[in-house]
Coordinates of C-alpha atoms and ligand atoms in Angstrom, one line a residue:
X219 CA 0.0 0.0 0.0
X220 CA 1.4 3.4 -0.6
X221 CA 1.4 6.8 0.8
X222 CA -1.3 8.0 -1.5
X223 CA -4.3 4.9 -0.6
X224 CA -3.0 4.8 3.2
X225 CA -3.8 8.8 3.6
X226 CA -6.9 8.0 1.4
X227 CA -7.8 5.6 3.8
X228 CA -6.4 8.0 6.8
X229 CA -4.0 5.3 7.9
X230 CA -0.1 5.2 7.6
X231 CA 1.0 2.6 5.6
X232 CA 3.6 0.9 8.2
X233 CA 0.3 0.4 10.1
X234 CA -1.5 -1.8 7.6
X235 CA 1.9 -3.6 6.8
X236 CA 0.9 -7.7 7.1
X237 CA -3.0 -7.1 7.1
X238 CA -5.7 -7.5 4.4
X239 CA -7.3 -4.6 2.2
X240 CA -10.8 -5.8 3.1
X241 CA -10.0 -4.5 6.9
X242 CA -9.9 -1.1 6.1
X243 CA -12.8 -1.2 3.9
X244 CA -16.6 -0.3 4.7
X245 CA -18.5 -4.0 5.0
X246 CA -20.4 -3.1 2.1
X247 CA -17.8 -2.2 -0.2
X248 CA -15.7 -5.3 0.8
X249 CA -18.6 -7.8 -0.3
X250 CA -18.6 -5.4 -3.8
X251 CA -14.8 -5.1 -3.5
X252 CA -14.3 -9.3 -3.6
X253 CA -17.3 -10.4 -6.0
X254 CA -15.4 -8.0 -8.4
X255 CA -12.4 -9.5 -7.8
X256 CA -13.8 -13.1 -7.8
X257 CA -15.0 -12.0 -11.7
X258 CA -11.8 -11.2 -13.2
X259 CA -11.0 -14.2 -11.6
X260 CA -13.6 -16.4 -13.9
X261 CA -13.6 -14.5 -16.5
X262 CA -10.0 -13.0 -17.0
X263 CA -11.6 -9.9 -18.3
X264 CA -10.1 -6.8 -16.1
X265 CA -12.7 -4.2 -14.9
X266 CA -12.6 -0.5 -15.0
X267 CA -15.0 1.9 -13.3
X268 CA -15.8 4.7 -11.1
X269 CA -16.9 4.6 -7.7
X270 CA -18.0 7.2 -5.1
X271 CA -16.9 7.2 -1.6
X272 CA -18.1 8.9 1.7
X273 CA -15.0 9.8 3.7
X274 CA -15.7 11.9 7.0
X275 CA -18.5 13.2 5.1
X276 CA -16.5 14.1 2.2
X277 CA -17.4 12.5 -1.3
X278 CA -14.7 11.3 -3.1
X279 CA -14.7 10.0 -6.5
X280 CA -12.2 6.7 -7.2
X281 CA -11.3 6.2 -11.1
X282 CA -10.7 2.3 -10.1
X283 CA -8.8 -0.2 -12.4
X284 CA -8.5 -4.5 -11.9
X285 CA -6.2 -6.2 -14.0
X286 CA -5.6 -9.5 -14.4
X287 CA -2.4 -11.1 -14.2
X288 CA -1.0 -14.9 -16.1
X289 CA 0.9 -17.3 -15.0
X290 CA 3.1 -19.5 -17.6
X291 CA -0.1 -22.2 -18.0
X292 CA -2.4 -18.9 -18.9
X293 CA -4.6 -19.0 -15.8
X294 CA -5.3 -16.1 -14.2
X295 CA -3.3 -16.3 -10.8
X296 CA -3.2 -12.4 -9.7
X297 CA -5.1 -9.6 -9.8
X298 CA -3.8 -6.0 -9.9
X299 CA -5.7 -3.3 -8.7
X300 CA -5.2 0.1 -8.7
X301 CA -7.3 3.6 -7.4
X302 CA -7.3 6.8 -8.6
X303 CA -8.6 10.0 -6.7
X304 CA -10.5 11.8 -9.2
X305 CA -12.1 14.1 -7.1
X306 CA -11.4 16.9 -8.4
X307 CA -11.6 16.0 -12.0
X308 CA -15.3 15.3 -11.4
X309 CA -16.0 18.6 -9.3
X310 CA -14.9 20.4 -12.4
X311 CA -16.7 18.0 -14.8
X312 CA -19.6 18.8 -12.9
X313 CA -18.8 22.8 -12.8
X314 CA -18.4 22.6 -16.5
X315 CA -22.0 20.9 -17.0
X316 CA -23.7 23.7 -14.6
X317 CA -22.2 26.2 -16.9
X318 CA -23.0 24.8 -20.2
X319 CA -26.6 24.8 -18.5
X320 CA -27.1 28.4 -17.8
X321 CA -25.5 29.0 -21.2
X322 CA -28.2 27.3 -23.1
X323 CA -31.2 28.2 -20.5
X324 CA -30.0 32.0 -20.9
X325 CA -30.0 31.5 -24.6
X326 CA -33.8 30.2 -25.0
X327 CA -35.1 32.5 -22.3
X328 CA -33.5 35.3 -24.1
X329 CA -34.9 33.8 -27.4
X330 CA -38.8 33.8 -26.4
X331 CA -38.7 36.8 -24.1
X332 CA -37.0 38.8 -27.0
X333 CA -40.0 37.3 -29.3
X334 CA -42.7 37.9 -26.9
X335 CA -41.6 41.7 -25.9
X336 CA -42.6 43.0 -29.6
X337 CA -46.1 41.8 -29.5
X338 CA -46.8 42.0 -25.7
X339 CA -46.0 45.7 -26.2
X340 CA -49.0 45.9 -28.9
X341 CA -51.1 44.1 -26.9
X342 CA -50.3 47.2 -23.9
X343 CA -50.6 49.8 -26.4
X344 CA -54.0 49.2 -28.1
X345 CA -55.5 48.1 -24.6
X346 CA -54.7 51.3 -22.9
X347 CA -55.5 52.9 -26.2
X348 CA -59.2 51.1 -26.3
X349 CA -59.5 52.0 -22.3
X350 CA -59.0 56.0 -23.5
X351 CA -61.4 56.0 -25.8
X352 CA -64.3 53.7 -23.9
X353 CA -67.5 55.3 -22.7
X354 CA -68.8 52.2 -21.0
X355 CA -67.5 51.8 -17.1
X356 CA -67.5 47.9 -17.2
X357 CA -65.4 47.7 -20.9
X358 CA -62.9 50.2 -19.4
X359 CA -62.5 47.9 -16.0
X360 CA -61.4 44.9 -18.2
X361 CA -59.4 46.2 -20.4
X362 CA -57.5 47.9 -17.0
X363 CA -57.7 43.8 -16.3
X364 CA -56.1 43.5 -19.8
X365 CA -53.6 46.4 -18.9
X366 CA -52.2 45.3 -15.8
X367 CA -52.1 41.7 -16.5
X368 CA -49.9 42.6 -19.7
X369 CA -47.7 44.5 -17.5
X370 CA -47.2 41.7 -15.4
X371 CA -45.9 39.4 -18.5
X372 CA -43.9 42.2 -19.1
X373 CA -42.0 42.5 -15.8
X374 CA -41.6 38.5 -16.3
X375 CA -40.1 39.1 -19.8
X376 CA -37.7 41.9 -18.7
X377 CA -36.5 39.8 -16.0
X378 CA -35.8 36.9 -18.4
X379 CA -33.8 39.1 -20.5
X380 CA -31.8 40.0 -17.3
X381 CA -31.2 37.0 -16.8
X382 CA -29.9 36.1 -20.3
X383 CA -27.7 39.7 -20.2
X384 CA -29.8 41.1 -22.6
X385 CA -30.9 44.3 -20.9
X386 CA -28.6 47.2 -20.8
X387 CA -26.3 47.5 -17.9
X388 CA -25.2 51.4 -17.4
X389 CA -21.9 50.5 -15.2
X390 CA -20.2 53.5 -13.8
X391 CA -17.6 53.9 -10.5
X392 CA -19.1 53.3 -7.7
X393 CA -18.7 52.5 -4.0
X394 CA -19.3 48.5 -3.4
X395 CA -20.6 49.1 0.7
X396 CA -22.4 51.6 -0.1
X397 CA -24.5 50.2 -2.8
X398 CA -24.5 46.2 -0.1
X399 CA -25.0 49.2 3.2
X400 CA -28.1 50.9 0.7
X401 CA -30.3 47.2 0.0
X402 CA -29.5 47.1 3.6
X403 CA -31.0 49.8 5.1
X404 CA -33.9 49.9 2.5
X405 CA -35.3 46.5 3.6
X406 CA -34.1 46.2 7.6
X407 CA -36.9 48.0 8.8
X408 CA -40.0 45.9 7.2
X409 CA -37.8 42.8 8.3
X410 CA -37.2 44.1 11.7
X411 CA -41.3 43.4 11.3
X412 CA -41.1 40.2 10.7
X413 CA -38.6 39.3 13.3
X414 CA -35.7 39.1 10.9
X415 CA -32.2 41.3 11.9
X416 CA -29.8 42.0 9.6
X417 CA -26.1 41.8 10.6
X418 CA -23.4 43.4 8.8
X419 CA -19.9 43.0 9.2
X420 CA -17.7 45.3 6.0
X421 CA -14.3 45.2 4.8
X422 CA -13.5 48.9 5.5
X423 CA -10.7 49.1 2.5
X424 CA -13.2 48.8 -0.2
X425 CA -12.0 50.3 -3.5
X426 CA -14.1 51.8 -5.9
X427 CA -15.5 49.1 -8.6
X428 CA -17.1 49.7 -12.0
X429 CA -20.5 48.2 -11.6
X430 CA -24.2 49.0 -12.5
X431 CA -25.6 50.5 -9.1
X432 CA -29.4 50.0 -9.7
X433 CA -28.7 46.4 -10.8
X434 CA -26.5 44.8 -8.4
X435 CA -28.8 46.5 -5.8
X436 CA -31.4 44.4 -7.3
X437 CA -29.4 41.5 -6.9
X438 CA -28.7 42.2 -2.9
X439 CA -32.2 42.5 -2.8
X440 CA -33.2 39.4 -4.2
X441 CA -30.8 37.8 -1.8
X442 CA -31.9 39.3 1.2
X443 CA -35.7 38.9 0.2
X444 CA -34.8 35.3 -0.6
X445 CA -33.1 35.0 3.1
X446 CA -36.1 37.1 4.5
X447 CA -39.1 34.3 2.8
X448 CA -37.0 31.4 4.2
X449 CA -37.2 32.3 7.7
X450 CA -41.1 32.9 8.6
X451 CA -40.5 32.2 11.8
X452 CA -37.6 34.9 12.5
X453 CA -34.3 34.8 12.2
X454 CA -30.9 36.6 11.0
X455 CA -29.3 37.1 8.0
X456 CA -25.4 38.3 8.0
X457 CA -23.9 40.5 5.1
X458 CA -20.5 40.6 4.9
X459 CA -18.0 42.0 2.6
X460 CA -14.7 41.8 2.2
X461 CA -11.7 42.4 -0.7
X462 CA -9.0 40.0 -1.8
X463 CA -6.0 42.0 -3.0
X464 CA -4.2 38.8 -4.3
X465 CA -7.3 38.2 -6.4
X466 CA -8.4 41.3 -7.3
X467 CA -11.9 40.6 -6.4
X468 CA -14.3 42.0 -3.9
X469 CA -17.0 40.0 -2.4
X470 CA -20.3 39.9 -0.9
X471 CA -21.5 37.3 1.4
X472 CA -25.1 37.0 2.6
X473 CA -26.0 34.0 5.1
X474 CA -29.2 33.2 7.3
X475 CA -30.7 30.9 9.8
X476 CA -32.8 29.3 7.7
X477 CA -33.9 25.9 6.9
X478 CA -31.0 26.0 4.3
X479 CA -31.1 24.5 1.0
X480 CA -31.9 20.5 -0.5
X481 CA -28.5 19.2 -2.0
X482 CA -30.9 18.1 -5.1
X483 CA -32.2 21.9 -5.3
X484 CA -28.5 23.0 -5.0
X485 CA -27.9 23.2 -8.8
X486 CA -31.4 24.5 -10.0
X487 CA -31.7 27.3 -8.0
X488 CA -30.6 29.8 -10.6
X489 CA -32.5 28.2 -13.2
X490 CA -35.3 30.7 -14.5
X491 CA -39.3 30.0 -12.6
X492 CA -37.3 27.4 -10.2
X493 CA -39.1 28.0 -7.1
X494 CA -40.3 26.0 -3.8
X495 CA -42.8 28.6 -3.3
X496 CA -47.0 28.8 -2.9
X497 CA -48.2 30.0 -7.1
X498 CA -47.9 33.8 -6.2
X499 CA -45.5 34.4 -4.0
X500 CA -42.6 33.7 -6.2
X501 CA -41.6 33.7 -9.7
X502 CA -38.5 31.6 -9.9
X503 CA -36.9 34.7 -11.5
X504 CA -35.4 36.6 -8.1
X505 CA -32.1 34.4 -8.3
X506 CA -31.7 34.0 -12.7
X507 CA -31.7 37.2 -12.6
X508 CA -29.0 38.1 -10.6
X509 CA -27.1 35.6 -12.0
X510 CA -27.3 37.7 -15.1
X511 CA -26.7 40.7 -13.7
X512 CA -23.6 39.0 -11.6
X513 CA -22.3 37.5 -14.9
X514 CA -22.8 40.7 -16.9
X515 CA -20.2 42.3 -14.3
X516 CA -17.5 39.0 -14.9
X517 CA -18.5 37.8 -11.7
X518 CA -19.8 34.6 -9.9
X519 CA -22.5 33.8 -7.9
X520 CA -22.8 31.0 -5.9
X521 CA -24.7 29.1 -2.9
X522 CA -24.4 26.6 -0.7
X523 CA -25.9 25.1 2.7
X524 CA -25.7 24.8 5.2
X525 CA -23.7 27.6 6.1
X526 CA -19.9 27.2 6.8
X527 CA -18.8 27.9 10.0
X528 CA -16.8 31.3 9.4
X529 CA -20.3 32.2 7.7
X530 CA -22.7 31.2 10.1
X531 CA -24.5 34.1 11.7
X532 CA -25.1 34.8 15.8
X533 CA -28.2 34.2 16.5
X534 CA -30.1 35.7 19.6
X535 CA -31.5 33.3 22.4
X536 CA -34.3 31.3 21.5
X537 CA -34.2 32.4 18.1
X538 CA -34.9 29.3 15.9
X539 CA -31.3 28.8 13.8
X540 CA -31.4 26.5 11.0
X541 CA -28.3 25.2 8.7
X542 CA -29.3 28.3 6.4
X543 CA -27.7 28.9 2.9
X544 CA -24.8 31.0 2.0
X545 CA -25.0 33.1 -0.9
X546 CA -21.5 34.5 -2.3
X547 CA -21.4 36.7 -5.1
X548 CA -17.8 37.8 -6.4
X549 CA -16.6 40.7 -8.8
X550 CA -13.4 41.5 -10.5
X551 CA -11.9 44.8 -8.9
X552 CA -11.0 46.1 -12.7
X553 CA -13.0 45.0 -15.7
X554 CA -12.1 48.0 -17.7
Ligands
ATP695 N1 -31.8 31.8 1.6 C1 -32.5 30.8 1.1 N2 -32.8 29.8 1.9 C2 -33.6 28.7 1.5 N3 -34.0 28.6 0.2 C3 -33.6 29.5 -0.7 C4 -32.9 30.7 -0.3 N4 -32.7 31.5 -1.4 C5 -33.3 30.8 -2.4 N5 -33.8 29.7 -2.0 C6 -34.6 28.7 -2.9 O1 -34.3 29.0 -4.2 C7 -35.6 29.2 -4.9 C8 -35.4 30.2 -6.1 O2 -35.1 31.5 -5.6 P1 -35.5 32.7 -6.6 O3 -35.2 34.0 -5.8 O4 -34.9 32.5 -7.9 O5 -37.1 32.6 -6.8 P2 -38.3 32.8 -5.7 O6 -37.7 33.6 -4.5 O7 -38.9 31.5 -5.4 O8 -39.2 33.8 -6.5 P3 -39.0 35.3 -6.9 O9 -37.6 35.7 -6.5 O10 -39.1 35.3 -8.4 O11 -40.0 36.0 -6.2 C9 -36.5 29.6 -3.9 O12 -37.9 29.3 -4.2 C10 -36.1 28.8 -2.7 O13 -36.5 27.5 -2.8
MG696 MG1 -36.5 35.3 -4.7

């Protein structure tokens, strides 16, 4: 055994010196582990595959390889295996796929909300038009029905287009806390209401960026709207910022208390009209679209849950505190 499957295993190899592989193995893996091995065996066909491993709660991906080995008659006397960490290969595999996702999801919502603005502007012009020029009460009530349910497709439409970075950004210098410290303040007092405190804790050596102030407002917003819904009961939500020199990127952190987030729902929570809530009280659009506006700055936004320590905010006594989510969104100091 070498270094690499002894630290895999989180043993030193002069430890398992003189003892069997199947001792350090999980009792289900050793009864896959030997029918395997009883196969190349029989059939003196080798095996290759890939397996997935829990380690301290860690997955870990194995590329894993048995060969077998002749004697002089031809009969299959040894078996050679050999394990591969591929970990990391698959995380970026997996990165790459997510990518090529929102690619092609941006593209088709971009497609049908650029096809659909045209006409649905018609539709709002000869309806307000027609609501003008009606004498009866009734016919101009509907077509106000007509009006403001138009304008509601057309708030949907714009914010697919956001999300596929097809609305005009209008990026100029500006102050990165002040525009996190501004969503902030606008929303802390109705979530104060609702039993929901905000926490901030800034970087004070925050540059000017070049960034799009009404839009990436909008996307602190969303966030702390999104924290806000997933905490009915009360809770707190931490904002944090801080800049990385060495990278040249600034970034904003927003965690809560919340129930946190499904590992299934993990990848599909920027997809466009993804949403766990009632018909009405949410779109699915709140998080595409500041993914759009986050890419459209050459940034990243990502999520996960439950919170990291470093990330996890204080909660007050009694206060419920779930494994909340962690939202991160980073942006390049200098994209001129
Ligand atoms: N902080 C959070 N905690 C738990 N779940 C979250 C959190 N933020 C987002 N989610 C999940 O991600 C889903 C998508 O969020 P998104 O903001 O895109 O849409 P929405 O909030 O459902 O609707 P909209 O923002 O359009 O009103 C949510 O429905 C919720 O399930
Ligand atoms: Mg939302």
């Amino acid at each position: 055994m070498n270094r690499a499957y002894a630290d895999s295993l989180g043993l030193s190899p002069e430890s398992v010196v003189g003892r069997k592989e199947t001792e350090f193995l999980d009792p289900e893996e050793v009864h896959i582990s030997e029918e395997k091995l009883a196969r190349v065996f029989a059939t003196g066909q080798g095996t290759r595959e890939e397996i997935r491993r829990k380690r301290d709660g860690r997955t870990m991906w194995m590329h894993v390889i048995r060969v077998p080995v002749r004697g002089h008659d031809g009969r299959v006397n040894a078996v050679l295996k050999s394990a591969r960490d591929v970990t990391e290969i698959k995380n970026y595999q997996a990165q790459l796929i997510q990518a090529q996702k929102m690619e092609s999801l941006g593209k088709l919502a971009g497609g049908v909300a650029h096809e659909i603005n045209t006409p649905l502007g018609i539709i709002l012009g000869y309806a307000q038009l027609l609501k003008e020029d009606a004498q009866d009460e009734a016919m101009r009530e509907d077509l106000g029905i007509v009006e403001k349910q138009t304008k509601v497709c057309r708030k949907i439409v714009a914010d697919l287009l956001g999300f596929s970075r097809q609305s005009v950004s209008e990026k100029q210098e500006m102050c990165f806390n002040n525009s996190v410290m501004e969503a902030v303040t606008l929303v802390r007092h109705t979530f104060e209401m609702e039993r929901v405190s905000i926490v901030t804790v800034l970087d004070e050596r925050m540059p000017i960026i070049y960034g799009d102030p009404e839009k990436l407002k909008q996307v602190w917003i969303n966030l702390l709207n999104n924290a806000r819904d997933a905490m009915p009961e009360g809770g707190t939500i931490r904002v944090a910022t801080s800049l990385n020199i060495g990278r040249r990127t600034v970034t904003a952190f927003f965690s809560d208390t919340g129930p946190g987030i499904e590992p299934e729902h993990l990848k599909k929570v920027f997809d466009p009209f993804f949403s766990t809530k009632a018909v009405g009280q949410g779109t699915g659009l709140g998080l595409s679209v500041s993914f759009g506006i986050v890419e459209d700055h050459e940034g990243d936004i990502t999520v996960t849950s439950p919170v990291p320590d470093e990330h996890r905010p204080e909660t007050e006594d009694g206060a419920p505190a779930g494994p909340g989510a962690l939202f991160t969104v980073d942006l390049p100091l200098d994209t001129s």
